PDB file of C-alpha atoms in Angstrom:
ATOM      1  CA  UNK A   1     112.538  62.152 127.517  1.00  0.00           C
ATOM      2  CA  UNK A   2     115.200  61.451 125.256  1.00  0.00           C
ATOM      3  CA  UNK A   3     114.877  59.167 122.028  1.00  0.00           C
ATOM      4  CA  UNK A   4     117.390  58.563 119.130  1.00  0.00           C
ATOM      5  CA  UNK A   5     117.505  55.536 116.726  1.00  0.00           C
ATOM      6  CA  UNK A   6     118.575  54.700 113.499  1.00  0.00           C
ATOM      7  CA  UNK A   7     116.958  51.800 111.173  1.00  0.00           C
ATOM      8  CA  UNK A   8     118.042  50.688 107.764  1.00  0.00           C
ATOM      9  CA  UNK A   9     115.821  50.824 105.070  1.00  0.00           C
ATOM     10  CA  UNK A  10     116.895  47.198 103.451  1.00  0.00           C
ATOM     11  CA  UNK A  11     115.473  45.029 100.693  1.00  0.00           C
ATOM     12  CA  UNK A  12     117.318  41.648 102.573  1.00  0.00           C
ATOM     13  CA  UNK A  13     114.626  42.512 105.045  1.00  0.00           C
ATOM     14  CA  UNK A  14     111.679  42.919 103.020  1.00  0.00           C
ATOM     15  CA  UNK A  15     111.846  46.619 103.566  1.00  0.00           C
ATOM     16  CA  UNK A  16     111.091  49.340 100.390  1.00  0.00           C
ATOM     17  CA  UNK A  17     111.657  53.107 100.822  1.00  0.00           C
ATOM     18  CA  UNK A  18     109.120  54.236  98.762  1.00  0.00           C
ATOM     19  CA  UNK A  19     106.602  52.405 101.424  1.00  0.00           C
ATOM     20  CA  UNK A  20     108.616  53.730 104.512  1.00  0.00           C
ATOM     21  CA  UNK A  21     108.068  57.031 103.139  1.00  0.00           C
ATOM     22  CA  UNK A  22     104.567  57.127 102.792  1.00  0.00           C
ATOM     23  CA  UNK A  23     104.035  55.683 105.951  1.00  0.00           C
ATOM     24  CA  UNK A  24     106.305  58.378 107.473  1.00  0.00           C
ATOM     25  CA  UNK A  25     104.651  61.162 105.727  1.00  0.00           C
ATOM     26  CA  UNK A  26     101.016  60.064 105.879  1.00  0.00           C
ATOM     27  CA  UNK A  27     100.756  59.656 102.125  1.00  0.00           C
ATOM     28  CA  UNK A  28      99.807  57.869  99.108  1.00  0.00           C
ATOM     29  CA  UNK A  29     102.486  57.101  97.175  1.00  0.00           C
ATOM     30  CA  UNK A  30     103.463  54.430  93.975  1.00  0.00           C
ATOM     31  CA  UNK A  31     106.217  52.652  94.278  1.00  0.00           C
ATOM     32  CA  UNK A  32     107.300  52.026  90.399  1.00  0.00           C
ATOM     33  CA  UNK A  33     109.597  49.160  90.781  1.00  0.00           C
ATOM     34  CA  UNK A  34     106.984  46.473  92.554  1.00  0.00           C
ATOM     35  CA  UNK A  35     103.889  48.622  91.352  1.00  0.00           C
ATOM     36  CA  UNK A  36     102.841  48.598  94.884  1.00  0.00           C
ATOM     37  CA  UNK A  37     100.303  51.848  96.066  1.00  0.00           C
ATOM     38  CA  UNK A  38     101.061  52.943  99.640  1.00  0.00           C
ATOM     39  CA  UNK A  39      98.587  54.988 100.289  1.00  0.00           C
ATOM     40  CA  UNK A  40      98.422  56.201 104.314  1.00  0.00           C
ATOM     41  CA  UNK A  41      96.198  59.303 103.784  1.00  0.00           C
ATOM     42  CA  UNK A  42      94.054  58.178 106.168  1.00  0.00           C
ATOM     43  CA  UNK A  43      97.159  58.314 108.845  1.00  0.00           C
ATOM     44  CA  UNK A  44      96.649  60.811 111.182  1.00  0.00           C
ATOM     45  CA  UNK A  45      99.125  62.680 113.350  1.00  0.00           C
ATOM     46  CA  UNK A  46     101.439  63.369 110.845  1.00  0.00           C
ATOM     47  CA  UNK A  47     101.830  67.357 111.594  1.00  0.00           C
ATOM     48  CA  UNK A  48     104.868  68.402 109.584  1.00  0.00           C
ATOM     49  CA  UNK A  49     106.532  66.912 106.611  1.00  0.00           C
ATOM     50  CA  UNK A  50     109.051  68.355 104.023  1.00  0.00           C
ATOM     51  CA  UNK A  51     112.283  66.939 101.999  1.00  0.00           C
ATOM     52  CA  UNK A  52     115.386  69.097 102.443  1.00  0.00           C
ATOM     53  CA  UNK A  53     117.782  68.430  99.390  1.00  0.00           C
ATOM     54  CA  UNK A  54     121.315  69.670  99.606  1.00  0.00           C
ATOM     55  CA  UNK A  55     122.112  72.240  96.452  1.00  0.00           C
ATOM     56  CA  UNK A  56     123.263  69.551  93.756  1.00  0.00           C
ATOM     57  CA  UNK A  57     120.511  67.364  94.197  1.00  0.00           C
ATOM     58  CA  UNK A  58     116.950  67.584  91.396  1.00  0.00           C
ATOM     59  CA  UNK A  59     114.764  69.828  91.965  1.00  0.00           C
ATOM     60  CA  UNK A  60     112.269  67.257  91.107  1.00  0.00           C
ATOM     61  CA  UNK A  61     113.340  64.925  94.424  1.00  0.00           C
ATOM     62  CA  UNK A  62     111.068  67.625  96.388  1.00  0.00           C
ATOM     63  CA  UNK A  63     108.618  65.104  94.906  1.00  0.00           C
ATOM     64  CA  UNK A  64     108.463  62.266  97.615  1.00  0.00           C
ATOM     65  CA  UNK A  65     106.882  60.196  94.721  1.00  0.00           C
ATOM     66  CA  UNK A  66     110.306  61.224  92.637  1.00  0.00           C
ATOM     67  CA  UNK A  67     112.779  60.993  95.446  1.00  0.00           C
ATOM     68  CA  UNK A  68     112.306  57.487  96.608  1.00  0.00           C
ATOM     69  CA  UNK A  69     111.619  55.663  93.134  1.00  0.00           C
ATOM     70  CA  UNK A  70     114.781  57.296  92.154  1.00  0.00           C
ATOM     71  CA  UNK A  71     116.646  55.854  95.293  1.00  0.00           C
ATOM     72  CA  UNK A  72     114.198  52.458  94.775  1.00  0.00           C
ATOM     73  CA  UNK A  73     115.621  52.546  90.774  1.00  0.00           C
ATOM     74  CA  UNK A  74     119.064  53.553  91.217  1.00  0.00           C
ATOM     75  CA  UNK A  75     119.741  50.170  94.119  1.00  0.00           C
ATOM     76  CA  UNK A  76     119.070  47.340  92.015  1.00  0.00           C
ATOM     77  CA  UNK A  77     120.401  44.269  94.250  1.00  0.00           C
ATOM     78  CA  UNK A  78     118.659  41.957  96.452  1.00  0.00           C
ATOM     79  CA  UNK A  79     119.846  43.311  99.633  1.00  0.00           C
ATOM     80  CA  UNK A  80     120.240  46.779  98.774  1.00  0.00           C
ATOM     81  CA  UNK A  81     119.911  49.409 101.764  1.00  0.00           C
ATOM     82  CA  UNK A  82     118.025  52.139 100.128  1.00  0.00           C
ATOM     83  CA  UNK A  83     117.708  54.331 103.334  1.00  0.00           C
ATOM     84  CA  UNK A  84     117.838  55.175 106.677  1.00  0.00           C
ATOM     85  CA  UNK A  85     115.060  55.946 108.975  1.00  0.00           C
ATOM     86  CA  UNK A  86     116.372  58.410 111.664  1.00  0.00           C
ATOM     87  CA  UNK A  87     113.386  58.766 114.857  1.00  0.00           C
ATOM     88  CA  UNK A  88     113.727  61.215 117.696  1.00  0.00           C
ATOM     89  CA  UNK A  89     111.644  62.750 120.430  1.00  0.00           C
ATOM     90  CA  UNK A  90     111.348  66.547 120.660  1.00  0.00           C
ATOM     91  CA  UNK A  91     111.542  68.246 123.772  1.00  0.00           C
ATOM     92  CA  UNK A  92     107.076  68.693 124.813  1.00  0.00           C
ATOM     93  CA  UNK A  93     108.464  71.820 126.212  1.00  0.00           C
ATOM     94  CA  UNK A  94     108.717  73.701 122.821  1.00  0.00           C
ATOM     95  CA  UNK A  95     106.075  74.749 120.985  1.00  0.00           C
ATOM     96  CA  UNK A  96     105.251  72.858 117.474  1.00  0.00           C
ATOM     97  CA  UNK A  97     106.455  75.830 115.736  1.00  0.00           C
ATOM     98  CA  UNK A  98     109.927  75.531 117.566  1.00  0.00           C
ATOM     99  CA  UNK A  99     110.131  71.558 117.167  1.00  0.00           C
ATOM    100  CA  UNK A 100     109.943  72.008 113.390  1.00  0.00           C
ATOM    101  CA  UNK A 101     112.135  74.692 113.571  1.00  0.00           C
ATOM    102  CA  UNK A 102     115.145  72.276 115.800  1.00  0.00           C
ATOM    103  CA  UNK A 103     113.923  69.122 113.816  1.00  0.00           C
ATOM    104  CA  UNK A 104     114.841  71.166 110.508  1.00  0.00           C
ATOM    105  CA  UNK A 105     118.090  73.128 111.768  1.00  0.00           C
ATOM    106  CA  UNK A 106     119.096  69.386 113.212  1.00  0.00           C
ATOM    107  CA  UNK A 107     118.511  68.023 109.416  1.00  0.00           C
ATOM    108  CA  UNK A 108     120.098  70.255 107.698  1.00  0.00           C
ATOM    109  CA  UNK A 109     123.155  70.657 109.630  1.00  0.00           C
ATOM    110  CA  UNK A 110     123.843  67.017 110.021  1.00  0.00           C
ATOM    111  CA  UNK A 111     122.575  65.540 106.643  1.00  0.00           C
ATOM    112  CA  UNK A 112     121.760  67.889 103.828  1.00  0.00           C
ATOM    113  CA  UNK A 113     125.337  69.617 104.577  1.00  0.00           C
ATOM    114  CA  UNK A 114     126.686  66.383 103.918  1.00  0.00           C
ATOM    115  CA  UNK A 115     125.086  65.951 100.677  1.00  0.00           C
ATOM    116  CA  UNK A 116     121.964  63.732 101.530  1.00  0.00           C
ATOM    117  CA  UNK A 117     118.704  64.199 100.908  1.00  0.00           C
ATOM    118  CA  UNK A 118     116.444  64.162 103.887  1.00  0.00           C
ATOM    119  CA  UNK A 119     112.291  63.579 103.943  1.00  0.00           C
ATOM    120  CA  UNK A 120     111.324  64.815 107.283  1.00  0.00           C
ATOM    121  CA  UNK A 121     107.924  64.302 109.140  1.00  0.00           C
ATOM    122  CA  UNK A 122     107.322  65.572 112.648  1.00  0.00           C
ATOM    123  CA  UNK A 123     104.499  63.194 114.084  1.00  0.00           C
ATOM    124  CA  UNK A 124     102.642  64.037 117.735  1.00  0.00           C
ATOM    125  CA  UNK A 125     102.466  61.432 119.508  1.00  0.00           C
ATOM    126  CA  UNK A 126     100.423  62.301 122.358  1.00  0.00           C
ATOM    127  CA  UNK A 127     103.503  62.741 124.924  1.00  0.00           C
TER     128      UNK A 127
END
């Protein structure tokens, strides 16, 4: 079954991406700018995550912590859109090892390449 869609991460809507993030990924992070703790460790289904960073971006973004305060610090107006949240359904015919292998080819090829960073989190879902 196929499934693409693409949200903005926006502060007009209430929205932070340092708390989409840890959602995503199943963990506890801080988001510096509201002093909010996310913390989604007890999450479960969350099988895969990583951030892919394209060659000019900090090493220390492959901190999720890092990465998302730095977007959350660098956007400073009321209706800033500080990400975007990109979901889609893996063919259940491949193997996990093979959906994180297209999810991350996929990523790479159409956003790191371009000089984004990407925090990518394969959940199961069952289906």
């Amino acid at each position: 079954m196929y499934h693409f869609s693409v949200q903005i991460i926006g502060r007009s809507a209430g929205r932070s991406a340092v708390a989409a993030a840890a959602y995503r990924s199943g963990e506890k992070v801080t988001d510096e700018r509201t002093g909010l703790v996310h913390d989604y460790t007890r999450k479960q289904g969350v099988h895969h995550r990583v951030i892919l960073l394209p060659p000019s971006a900090p090493r220390a973004f492959f901190s999720r912590h890092e990465l998302w305060n730095a977007v959350e610090a660098k956007e400073t107006r009321k209706n800033s859109q500080t990400a975007r949240e990109i979901d889609f359904a893996l063919p259940i015919e491949l193997n996990r090892k093979d959906q994180i292998r297209l999810a991350r080819t996929f990523v790479r090829e159409v956003f790191v390449k371009a000089g984004m960073c990407a925090d990518l989190c394969l959940h199961d879902l069952h289906s």
